[in-house]
Structures are given as C-alpha cells and as structure tokens.
Coordinates of C-alpha atoms in Angstrom, one line a residue:
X45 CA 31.0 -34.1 -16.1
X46 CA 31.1 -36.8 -18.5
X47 CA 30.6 -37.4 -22.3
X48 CA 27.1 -38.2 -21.6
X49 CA 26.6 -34.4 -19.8
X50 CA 28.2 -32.7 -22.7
X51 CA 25.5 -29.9 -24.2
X52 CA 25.4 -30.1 -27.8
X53 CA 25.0 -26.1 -29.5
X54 CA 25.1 -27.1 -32.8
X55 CA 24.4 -24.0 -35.2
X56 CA 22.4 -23.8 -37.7
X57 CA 24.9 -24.4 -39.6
X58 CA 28.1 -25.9 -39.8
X59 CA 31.1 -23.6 -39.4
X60 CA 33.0 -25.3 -42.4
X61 CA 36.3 -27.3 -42.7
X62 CA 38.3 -24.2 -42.3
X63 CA 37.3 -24.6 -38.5
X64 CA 37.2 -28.3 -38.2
X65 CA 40.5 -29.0 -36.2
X66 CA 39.5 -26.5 -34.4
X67 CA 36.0 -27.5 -33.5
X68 CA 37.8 -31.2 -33.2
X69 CA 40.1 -29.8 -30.1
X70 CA 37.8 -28.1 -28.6
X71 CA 35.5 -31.2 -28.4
X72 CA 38.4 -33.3 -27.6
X73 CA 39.3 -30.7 -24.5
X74 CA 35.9 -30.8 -23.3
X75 CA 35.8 -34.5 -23.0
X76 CA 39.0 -34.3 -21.2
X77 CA 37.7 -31.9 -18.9
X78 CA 34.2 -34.1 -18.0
X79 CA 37.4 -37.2 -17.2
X80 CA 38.4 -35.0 -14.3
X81 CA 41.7 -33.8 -17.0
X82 CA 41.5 -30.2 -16.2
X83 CA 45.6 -29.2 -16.9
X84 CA 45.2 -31.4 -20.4
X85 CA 41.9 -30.2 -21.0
X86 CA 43.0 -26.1 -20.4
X87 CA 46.3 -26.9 -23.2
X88 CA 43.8 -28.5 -25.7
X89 CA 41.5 -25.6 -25.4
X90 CA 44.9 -22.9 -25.5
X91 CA 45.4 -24.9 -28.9
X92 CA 42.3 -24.5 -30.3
X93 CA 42.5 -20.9 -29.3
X94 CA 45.6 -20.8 -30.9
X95 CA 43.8 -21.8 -34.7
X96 CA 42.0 -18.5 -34.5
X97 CA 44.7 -16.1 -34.1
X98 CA 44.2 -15.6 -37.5
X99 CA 43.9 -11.7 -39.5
X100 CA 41.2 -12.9 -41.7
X101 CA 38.6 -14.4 -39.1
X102 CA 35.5 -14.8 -40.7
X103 CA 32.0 -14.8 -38.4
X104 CA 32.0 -18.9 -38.2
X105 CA 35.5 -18.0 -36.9
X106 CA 34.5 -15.6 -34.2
X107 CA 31.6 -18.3 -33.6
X108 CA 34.7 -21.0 -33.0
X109 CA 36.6 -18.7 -30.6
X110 CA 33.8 -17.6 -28.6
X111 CA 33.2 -21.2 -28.0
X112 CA 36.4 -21.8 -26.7
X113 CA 37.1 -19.3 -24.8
X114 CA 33.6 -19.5 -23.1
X115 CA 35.3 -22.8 -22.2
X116 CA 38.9 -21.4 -21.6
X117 CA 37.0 -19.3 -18.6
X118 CA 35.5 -22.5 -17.2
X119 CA 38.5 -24.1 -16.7
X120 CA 40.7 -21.2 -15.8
X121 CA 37.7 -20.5 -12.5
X122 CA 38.3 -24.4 -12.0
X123 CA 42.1 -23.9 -11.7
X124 CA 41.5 -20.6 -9.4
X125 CA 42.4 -18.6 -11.9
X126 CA 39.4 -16.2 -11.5
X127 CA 41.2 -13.2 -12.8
X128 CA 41.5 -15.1 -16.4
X129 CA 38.0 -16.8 -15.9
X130 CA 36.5 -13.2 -16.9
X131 CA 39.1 -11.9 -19.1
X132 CA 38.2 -15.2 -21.3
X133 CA 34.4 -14.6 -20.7
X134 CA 34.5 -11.2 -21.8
X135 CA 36.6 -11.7 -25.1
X136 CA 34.4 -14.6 -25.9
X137 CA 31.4 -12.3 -25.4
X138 CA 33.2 -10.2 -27.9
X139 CA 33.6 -12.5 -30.2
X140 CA 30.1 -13.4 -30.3
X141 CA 29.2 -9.9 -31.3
X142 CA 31.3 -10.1 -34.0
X143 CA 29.6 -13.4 -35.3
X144 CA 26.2 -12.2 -34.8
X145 CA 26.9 -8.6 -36.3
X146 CA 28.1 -10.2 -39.5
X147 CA 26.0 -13.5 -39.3
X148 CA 23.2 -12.7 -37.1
X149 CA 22.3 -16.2 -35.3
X150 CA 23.4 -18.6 -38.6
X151 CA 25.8 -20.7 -36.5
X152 CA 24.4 -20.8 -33.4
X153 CA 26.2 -18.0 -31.5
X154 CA 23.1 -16.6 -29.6
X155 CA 23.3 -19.5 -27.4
X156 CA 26.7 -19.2 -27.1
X157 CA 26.5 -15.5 -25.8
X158 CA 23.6 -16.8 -23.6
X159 CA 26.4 -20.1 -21.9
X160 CA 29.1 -17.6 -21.5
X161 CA 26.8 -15.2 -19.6
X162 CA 25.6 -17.5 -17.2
X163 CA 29.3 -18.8 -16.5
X164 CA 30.6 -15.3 -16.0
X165 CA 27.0 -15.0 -13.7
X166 CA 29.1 -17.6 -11.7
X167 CA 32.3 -16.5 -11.3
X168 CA 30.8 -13.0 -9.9
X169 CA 29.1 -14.8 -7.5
X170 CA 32.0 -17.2 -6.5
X171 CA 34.1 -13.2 -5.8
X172 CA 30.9 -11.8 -4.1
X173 CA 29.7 -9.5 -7.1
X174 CA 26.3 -10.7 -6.9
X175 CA 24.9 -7.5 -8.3
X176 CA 27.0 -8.1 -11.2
X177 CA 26.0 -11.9 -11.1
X178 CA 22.1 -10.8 -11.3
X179 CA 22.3 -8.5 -14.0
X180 CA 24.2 -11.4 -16.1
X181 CA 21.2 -14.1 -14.9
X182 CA 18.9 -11.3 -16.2
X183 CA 20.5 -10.6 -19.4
X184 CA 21.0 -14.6 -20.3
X185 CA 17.5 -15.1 -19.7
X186 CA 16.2 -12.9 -22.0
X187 CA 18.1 -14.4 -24.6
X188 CA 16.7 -17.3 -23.4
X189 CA 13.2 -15.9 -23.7
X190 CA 13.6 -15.4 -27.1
X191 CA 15.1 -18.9 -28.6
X192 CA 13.1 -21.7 -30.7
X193 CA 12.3 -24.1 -27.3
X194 CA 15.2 -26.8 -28.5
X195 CA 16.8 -28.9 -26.5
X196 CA 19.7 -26.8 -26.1
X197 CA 17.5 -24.1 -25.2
X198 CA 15.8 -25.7 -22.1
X199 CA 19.2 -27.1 -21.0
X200 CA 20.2 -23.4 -21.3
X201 CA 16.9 -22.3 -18.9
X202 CA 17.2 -25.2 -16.2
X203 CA 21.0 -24.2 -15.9
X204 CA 19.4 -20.4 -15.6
X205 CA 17.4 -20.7 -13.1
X206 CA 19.5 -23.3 -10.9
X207 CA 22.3 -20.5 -10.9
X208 CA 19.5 -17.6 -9.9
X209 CA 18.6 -20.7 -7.2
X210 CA 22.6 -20.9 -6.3
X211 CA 22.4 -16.8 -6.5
X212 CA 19.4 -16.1 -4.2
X213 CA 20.9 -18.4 -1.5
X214 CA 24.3 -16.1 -1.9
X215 CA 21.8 -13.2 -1.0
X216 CA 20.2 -14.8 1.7
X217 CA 16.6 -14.4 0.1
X218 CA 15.8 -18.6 1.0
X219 CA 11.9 -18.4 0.1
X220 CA 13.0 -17.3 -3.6
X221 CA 15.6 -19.3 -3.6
X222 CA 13.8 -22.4 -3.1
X223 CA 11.0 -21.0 -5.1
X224 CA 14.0 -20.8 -8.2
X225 CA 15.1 -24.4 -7.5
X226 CA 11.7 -25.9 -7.5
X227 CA 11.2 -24.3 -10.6
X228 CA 14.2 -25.3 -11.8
X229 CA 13.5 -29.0 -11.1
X230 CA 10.4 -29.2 -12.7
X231 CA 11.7 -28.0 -15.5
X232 CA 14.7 -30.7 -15.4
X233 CA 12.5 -33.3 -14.6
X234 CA 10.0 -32.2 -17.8
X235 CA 12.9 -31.7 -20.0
X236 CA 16.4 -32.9 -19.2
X237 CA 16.2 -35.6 -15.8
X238 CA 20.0 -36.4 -15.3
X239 CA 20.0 -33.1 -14.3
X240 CA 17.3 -33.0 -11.9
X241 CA 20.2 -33.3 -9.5
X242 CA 21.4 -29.9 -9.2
X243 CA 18.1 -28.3 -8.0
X244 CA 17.8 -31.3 -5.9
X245 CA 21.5 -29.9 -3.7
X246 CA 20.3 -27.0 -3.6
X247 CA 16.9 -27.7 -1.8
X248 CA 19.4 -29.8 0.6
X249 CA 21.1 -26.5 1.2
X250 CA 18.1 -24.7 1.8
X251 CA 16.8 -27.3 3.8
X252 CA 20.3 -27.0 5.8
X253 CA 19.7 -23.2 6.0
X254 CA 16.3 -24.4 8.0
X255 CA 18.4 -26.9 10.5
X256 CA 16.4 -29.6 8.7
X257 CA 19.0 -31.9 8.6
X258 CA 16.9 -34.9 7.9
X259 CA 15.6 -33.4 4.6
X260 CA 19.3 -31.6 3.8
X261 CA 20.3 -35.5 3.9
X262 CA 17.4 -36.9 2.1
X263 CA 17.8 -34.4 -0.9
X264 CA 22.2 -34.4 -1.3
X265 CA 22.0 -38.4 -1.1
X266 CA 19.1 -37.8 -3.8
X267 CA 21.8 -35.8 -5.4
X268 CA 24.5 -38.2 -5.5
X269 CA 22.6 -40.9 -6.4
X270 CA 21.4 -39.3 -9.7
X271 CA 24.8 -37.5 -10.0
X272 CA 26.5 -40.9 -9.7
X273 CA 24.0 -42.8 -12.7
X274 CA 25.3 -40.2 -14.9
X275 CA 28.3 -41.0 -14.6
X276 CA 29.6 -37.2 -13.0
X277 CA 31.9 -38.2 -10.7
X278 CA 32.9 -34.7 -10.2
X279 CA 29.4 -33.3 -8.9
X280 CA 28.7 -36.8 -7.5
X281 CA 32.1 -35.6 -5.2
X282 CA 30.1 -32.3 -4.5
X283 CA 27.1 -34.1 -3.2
X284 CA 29.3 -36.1 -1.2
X285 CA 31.1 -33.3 0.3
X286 CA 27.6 -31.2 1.0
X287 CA 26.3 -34.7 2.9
X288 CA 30.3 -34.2 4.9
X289 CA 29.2 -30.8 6.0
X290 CA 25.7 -31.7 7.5
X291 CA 27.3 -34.5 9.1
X292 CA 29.3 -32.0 10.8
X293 CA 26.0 -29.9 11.6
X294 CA 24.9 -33.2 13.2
X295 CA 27.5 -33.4 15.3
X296 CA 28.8 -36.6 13.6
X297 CA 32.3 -35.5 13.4
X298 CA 34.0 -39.0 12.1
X299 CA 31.6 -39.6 9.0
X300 CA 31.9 -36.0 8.0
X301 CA 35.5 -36.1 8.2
X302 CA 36.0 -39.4 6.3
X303 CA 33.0 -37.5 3.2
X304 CA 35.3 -34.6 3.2
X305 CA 38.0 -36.3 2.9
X306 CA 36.8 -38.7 0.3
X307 CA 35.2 -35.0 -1.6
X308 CA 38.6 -33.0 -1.1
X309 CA 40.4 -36.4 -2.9
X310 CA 38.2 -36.5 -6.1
X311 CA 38.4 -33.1 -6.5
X312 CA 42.3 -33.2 -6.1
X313 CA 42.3 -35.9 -8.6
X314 CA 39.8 -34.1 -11.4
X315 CA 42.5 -31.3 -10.9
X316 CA 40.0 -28.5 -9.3
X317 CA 42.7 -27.1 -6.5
X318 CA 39.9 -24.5 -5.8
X319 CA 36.9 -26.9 -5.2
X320 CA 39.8 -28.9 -3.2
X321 CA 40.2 -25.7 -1.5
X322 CA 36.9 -25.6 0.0
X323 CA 36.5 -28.4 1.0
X324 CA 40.0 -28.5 2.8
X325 CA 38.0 -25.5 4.7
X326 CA 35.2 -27.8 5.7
X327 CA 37.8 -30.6 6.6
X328 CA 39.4 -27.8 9.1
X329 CA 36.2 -26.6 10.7
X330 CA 34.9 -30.2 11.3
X331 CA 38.3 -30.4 13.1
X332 CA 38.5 -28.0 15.3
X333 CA 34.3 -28.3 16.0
X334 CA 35.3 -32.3 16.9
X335 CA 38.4 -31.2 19.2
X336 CA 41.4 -31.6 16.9
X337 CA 42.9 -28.3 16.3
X338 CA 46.0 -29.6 15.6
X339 CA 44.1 -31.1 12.3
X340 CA 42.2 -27.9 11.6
X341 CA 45.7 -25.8 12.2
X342 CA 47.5 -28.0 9.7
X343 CA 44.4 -28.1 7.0
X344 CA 43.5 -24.3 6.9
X345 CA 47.0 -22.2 5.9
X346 CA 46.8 -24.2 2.5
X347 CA 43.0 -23.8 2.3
X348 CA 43.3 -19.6 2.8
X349 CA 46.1 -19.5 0.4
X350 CA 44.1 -21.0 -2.2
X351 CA 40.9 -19.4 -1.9
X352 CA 42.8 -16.0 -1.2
X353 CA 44.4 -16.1 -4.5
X354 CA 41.3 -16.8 -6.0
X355 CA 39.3 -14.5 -4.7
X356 CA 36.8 -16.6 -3.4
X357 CA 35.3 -14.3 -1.3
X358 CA 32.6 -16.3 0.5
X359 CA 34.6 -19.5 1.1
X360 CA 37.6 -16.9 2.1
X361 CA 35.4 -15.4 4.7
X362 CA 34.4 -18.1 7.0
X363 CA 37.7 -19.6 6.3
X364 CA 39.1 -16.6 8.4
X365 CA 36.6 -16.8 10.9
X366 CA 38.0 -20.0 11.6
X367 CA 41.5 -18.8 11.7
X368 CA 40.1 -16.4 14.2
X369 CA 38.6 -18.9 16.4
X370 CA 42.1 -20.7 16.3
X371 CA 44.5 -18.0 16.8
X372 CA 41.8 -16.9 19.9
X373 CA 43.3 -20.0 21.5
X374 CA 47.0 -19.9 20.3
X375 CA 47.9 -16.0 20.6
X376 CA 44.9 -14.4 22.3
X377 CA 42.7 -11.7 21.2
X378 CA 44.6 -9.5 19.0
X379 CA 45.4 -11.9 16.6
X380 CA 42.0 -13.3 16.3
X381 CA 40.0 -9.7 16.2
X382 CA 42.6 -9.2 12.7
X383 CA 41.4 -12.8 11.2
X384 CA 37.5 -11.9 12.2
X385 CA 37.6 -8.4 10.9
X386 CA 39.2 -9.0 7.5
X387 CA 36.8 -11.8 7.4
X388 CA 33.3 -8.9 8.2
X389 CA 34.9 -6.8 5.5
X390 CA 34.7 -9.5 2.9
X391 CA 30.6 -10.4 4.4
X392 CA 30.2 -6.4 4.4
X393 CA 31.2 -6.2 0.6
X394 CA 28.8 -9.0 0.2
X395 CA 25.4 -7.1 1.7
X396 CA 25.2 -10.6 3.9
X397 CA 23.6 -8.8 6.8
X398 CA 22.7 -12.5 9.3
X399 CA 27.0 -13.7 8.3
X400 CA 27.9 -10.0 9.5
X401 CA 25.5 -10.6 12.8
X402 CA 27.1 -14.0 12.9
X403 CA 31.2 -13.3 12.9
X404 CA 30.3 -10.1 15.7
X405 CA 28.6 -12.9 18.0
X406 CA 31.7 -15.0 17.7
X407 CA 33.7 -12.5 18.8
X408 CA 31.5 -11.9 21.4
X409 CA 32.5 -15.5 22.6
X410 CA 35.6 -14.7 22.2
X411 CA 36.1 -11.5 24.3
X412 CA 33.5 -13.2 26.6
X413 CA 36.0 -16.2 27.1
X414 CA 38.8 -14.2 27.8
X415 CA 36.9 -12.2 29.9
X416 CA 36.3 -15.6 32.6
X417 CA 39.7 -16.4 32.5
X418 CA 40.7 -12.7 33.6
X419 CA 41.4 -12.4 37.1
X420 CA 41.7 -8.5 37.2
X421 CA 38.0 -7.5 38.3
X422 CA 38.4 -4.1 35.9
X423 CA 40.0 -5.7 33.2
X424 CA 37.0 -8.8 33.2
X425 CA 34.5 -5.8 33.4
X426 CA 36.8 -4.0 30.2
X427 CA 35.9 -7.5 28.5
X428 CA 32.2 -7.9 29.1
X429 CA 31.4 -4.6 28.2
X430 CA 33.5 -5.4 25.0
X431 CA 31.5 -8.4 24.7
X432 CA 28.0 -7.2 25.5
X433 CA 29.3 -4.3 22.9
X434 CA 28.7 -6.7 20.2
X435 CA 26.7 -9.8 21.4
X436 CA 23.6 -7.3 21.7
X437 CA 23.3 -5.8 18.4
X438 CA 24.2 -9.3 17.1
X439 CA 21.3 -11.1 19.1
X440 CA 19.1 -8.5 18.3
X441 CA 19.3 -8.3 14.1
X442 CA 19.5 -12.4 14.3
X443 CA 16.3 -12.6 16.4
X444 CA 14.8 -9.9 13.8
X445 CA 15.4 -12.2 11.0
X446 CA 12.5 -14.8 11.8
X447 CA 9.9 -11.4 10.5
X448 CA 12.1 -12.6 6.8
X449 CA 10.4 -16.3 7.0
X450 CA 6.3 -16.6 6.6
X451 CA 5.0 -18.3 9.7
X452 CA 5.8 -22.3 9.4
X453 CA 8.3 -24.7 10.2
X454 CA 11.6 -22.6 9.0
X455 CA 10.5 -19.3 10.9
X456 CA 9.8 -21.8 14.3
X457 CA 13.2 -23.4 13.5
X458 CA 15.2 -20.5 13.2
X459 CA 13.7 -19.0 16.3
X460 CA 14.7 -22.3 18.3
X461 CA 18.1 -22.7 16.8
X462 CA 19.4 -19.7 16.0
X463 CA 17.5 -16.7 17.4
X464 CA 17.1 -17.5 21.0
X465 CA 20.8 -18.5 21.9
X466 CA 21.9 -15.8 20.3
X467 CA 20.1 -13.8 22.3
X468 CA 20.5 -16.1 25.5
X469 CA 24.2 -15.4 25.2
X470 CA 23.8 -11.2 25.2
X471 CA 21.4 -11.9 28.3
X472 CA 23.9 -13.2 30.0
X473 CA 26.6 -11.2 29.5
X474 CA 23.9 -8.4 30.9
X475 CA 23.0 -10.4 33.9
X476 CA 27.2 -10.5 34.3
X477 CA 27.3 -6.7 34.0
X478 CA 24.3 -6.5 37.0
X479 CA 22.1 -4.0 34.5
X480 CA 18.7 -4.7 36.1
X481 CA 17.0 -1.8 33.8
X482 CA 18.5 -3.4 30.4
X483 CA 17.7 -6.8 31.9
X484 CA 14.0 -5.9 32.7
X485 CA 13.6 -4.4 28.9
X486 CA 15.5 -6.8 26.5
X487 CA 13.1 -10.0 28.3
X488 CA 9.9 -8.1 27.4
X489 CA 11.3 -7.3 24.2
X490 CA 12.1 -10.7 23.4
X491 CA 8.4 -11.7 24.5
X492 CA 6.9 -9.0 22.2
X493 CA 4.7 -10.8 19.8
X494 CA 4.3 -9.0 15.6
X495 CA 1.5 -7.1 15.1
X496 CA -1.0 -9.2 12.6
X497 CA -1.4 -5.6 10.2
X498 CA 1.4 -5.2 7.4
X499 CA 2.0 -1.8 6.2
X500 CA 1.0 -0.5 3.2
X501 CA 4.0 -0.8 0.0
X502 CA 4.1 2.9 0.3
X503 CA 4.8 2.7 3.8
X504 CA 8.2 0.1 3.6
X505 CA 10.9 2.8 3.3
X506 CA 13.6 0.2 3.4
X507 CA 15.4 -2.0 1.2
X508 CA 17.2 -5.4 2.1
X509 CA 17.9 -9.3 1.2
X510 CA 16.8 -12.2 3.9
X511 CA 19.2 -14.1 5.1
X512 CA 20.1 -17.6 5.5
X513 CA 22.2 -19.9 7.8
X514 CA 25.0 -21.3 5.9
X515 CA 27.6 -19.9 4.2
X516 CA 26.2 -21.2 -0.1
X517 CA 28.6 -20.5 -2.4
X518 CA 31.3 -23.4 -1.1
X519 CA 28.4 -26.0 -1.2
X520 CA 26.1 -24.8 -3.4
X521 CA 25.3 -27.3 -6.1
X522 CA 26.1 -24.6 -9.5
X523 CA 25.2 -26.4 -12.8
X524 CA 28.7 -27.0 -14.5
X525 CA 27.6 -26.6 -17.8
X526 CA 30.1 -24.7 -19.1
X527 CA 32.7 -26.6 -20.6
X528 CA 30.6 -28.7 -22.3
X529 CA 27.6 -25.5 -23.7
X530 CA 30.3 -24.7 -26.1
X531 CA 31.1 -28.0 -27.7
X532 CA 30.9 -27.2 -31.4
X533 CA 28.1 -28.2 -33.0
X534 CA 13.7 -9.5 -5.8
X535 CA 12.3 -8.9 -2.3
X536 CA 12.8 -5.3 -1.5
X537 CA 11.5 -5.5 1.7
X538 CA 10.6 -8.2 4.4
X539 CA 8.9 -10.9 2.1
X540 CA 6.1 -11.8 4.9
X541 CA 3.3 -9.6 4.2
X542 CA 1.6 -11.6 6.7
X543 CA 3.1 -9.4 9.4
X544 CA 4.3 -5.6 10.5
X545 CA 7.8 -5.2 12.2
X546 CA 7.0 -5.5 16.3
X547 CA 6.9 -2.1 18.1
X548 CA 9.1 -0.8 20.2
X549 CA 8.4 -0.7 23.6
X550 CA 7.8 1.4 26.7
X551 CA 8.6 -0.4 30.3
X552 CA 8.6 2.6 31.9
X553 CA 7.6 5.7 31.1
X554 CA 9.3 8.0 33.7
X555 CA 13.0 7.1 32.4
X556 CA 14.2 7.3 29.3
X557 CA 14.8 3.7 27.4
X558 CA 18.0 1.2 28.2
X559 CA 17.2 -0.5 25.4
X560 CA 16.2 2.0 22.5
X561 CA 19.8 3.1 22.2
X562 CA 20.5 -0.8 21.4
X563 CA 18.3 -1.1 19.1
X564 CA 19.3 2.3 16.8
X565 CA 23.2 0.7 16.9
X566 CA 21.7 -2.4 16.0
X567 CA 19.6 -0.3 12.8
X568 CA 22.9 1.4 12.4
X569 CA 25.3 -1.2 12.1
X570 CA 23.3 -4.0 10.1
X571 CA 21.7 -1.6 7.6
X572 CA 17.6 -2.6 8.5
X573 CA 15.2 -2.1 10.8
X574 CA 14.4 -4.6 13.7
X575 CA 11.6 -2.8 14.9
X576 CA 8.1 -0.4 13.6
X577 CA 8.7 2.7 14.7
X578 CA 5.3 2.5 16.5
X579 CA 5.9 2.6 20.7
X580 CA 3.5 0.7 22.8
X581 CA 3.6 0.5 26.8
X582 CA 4.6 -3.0 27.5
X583 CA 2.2 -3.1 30.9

C-alpha cells in the first residue's frame, strides 16, 4: 500500500484540535505502514492510542480510537499476531458504539464500524472461522447498503465483495466466488480502477482452481501490472508470489522458485513475517515437488512455526501435509500419519470437504508406497488394504464433485485432472488386492452417466459448500484496505440444477453390492451424498 491507496473517511465533521496529534500519528503510521514500515508503523499507531486513554473521552474521541485501533488490528494480523488483531477489532467496534450512541454518524464512524468489520471478516477467515467471517461480510454490507454512495462508500463495497470473493473460495463454492469477483470488478472498474487488481487475482485463483493455468497467468500478471502502476509494492509481491505458485503447477520448478523467492523477500522487507510465512510454504513445496528436499526440509520448520503461532489455519494445514510427505521419506509411516492427521483436523474444522478427500489420497500414496517396498507378502497385503481403506472413499467424493460445476470447461477439467486419477489410483490398488466383484462394480460406476431430471427443492435434504482445488487463503488476493480505511478524515445444495445426483447401481442382482458399502463410508466420512438414492440395474 502506498500514499496513493490510502482511503480517505473523513467525517462529517472534523473531530476538533483536541484530537489533532492524534489524527496526525495515526495518518503518519498509516503512511508508514503502505512504505512496507510495519514495526514503526504499529509504535506510531500504540502512540496515538496512547492520546485517548483519557477519563473524559468525548464521541469525536471514541471516533479517533476506533480509527486506530481498527488499524492497530491490521497491523497486529500483519505481524501474526492474530490473537491481538481481534482483541483491537473488537474494542474498536466498541468504541464506535460509543461515538455513534452519543453522536449518531456526525464524524463519520458508521464507516468506520463498516472498515473494522470487514478486517475482522478477514482475520476469521485467515483462522478458518468462516462462519464467523460471513456473518461479519453480512453485517458490513448492510451498513453499506445504507450510506450516501460517496467515494468512501464504494471503496467500502468493492473491498466487500472482493473479501466475500476471497471468502467463497475459502468455502470452496468457485461459481459464487467468481460470480463475487466479477462483480467486484465491475464495480472497481466503474468506481475506483487502481483497484481493479484485486478481483482480477482472484479470478487467477479461480482460474487455478479450474487447471487453467494459461488464464490463472494472464489474470495475476494483469494483477501485478496494475498493482505495480500504483505503486503497491506489497500486493504487487502477492501477484508475484501467486504467478510462483502456478509456475509450480506448471511444472516450471526454477521460475517459481526464483518468484517465491523474490515474494517471500519483499514481504520480509515490508516487515509481514506471516505473509513471509506463506510463502516460505510455497518455496518448500516447489522444493520437494522439483526434487530438493533438502531445500523443502530446511524452508518448512520456520514456515510451521510461524503460521502455527498465528493460527493460520489454512496455510498451517497444507504446510503439514507437506511435513507429512517429508517425514514419509525420512522416518516412515508413523511420523507422517501424525503430520497428515493434525493437518485433516485443521481441513475438518474448516467444512473443506474436496482438502479432507485430498490429504486421505495422499496418505493413500503413502501406505501404498510403503506397501511396494514391503517384502513380507502379509504385511504388503496389511498395507494395501490400509491404502485401498482410504484411496476409495477419497476417489469416490473427488469424482462426485464434478455434479458441484454446471456442465463446461471447469466440470470437463476437473474430471480430466483431478477426478479420474484419483480414482485410477483406488483402481489399482483393487486390481492389487485381486477383488474381481469390486473391480467389475466401481468401472461401471465410474461410467454411470447423471440423470438429466433435478429434484425438486423440497426433495435436496442435504446441505454442503463446493469445493475447489487449491488451498485460497495463502494466495488469495484480500483487499488490504485496512490501515489506510481509518485515516482520519449461499448454495445449500449442489449449485447445478441442470442435473440429479447419478443412481446407484445394480451389477448383479443375486449378491449383495461390493461397492454400496463404499459408497455409505464415503457419505459417512465426507458429510454429502455422492449418489441419488434411486438403484438402477446397470445391464
């Protein structure tokens, strides 16, 4: 962020000289803080604070401290301090009500109230409390709703919506997602253009989401380019570091390693160690995916340690996946199932159904592996049993999340990327365990076509997000307004209607099913149904 992104809320009017050293630091911090300043920036802002410690605070004073501590909890998240981030948010929402109850809106506070929302909206989605984060999206925009149309106000409703966008993508729901950022760009676009950036990233993401890499590219350059006229070096460095990661899905290991690097760097100089953090992560995983563990072993402790502390909870979570995936090759299996399982526990608190199906296929692979190397015949049978245990269910929720996409491109994409080597992998950990009646039934389920008749709304009993590739929150492109918005002055079911679930099916009517029993612990253990409960013969 730089002077030239600072958001100007202005009240009505003017909160007197009594507060103008105090409105002067808190201007001064925020400039510090768009220069990449973050330590000098958070004392600045603890002196302001300091100015209205006062027993006779009057409501321009409350407006004054909710103004700076709104900022306080922007740069406390930026330092990891997440813990403080809402303890400032929520005494600055505080002090807001005691502004308005005494002044209604004359200095402006509404807006305030409306800026420390949406950045408390943020740091519940950076833990994983994305109800929590919704409600607060909800609760900003109908303060929104009701404001004069300024300026300020759109600025207020593009950064709004590019947060629902950054939410929806935490929650896996990609249609709406990309719904909320095209939105959210034409409303930048209309009414504020330097920031027609954000939505931009996050259409790259979603585009990523898709294994459209081509388009992911096209849109984060877009990013950086308009990120880099502003003069916001430190989301310019965010673009830069999303282009690092689909490098890395490209299989270009070199250039994403040297845009990570490059990322990790600004961010280490703007003084974000959590931001660093991630990115650290992404430098680790492009290691070990380009045959360096060494690299990815040295990168990750520090990474973990940051994020732990933080309680970044998505970043956290595939950060111990990879820790799993490494310790599988240092210690063996033990080890790694501890790093995988804290790491479902964290996707599990997070209702991300496709990154729980995701973390049980790799360690799949990774009972699977050990199970080749085994040269006890009972103990490599133990293994693949182990393995098939959770590569099924896996294969089989992941191959049920194309009915989440309308039929196009992204459904057809995820089906060729995603869906069918998941399931090639379960196939052949059956065709290992020589089950010719589960063989037989999971290839005509996987050439079951939908039915073309959708239920009735009365008919969808059950309740559940869509899901996307990626993990969002680490690359996500979130609208830092924050700092600089207090300078003084849902789907409920599949979202196809198109299409019913598929039926289960019948191969052979005079034994009972090998397959129906996989598909209830599939139902079972990701929450939502893969199939109608409708059974058709297959022949």
């Amino acid at each position: 962020m730089t002077g030239d992104n600072l958001i100007s809320l202005h009240g009505k009017e003017t909160t007197g000289p009594r507060w103008a050293h105090a409105r002067d630091l808190n201007n001064t911090a925020a400039r510090l803080l768009g220069e990449g300043r973050t330590t000098e920036a958070d004392a600045t802002f603890q002196a302001a604070y300091r100015l209205t410690l006062v027993d006779d605070l009057d409501p321009a004073g409350h407006d004054v401290r909710a103004r700076i501590l709104g900022n306080l909890s922007t740069t406390a998240e930026g330092l990891g301090d997440t813990t403080a981030a809402l303890r400032y948010a929520d005494e600055a929402l505080t002090a807001c009500a005691n502004a308005e109850r005494d002044a209604g809106d004359r200095y402006g506070t509404v807006a305030v109230r409306t800026s420390v929302t949406i950045q408390r909206a943020q740091t519940y989605q950076l833990l994983g409390r994305l109800d929590e984060a919704l409600t607060d999206l909800d609760t900003a925009l109908a303060l929104n709703t009701g404001a004069d149309g300024s300026a300020e106000d759109r600025l207020l409703e593009i950064t709004i919506h590019n947060t629902r966008s950054v939410l929806l993508i935490g929650l896996e729901r990609m249609e709406e997602a990309e719904a909320a950022a095209r939105h959210t760009l034409a409303l930048a676009n209309e009414h504020h253009p330097r920031l027609a950036a954000h939505p931009y990233a996050n259409l790259g993401l979603i585009a990523q989401a898709h294994n459209d890499h081509d388009t992911a590219m096209s849109y984060l350059r877009l990013a950086e380019q308009i990120h880099t006229a502003a003069g916001d070096t430190v989301q310019a460095a965010l673009a830069v570091a999303n282009q690092g990661r689909i490098a890395a899905r490209r299989g270009d290991g070199d250039t994403a390693e040297r845009l990570l690097a490059t990322a990790e760097q600004a961010f280490l100089d703007g003084e974000q160690p959590l931001r660093a953090a991630e990115i650290r992560f992404s430098r680790a995983d492009v290691a070990a995916r380009n045959g360096n563990p060494d690299l990815a072993r040295s990168l990750l402790p520090q990474a973990i340690e940051t994020l732990r502390e933080a309680g970044h909870a998505v970043a956290l979570a595939d950060a111990l996946g990879l820790q799993g995936d490494l310790l599988a090759a240092d210690t063996g299996l033990e080890a790694a199932e501890n790093a995988y399982l804290e790491c479902r526990a964290l996707y599990e608190s997070m209702g991300a159904r496709y990154h729980l199906a995701r973390i049980d296929m790799r360690r799949a692979i990774t009972i699977a592996d050990a199970a080749e190397a085994a040269t006890d015949p009972a103990v490599q049978q133990h293994l693949l049993q182990l393995a098939l245990y959770l590569s099924l269910p896996s294969a089989l929720a992941t191959d049920a999340i194309r009915h989440t996409y309308a039929p196009g491109q992204a459904r057809e994409q995820w089906a060729a990327t995603v869906a069918i080597p998941a399931m090639a992998h379960a196939l052949h950990l059956v065709v290992a365990l020589r089950d010719g009646a589960l063989i037989s039934e999971l290839l005509e389920h996987m050439s079951a076509t939908v039915s073309l008749h959708a239920p009735t709304q009365a008919a969808r009993a059950l309740t559940f997000e869509a899901f996307d590739l990626p993990t969002p929150a680490p690359s996500a492109d979130r609208l830092s307004f924050a700092a600089s918005a207090f300078v003084t002055g849902t789907s409920a079911d599949f979202p196809t209607p198109q299409f019913a679930l598929p039926p289960r099916l019948r191969v052979n009517p005079n034994r009972p099913s090998a397959l129906e029993p996989w598909i209830e612990e599939t139902e079972r253990r990701y929450g939502f149904a893969i199939r109608s409960d409708q059974v058709v013969d297959s022949w």
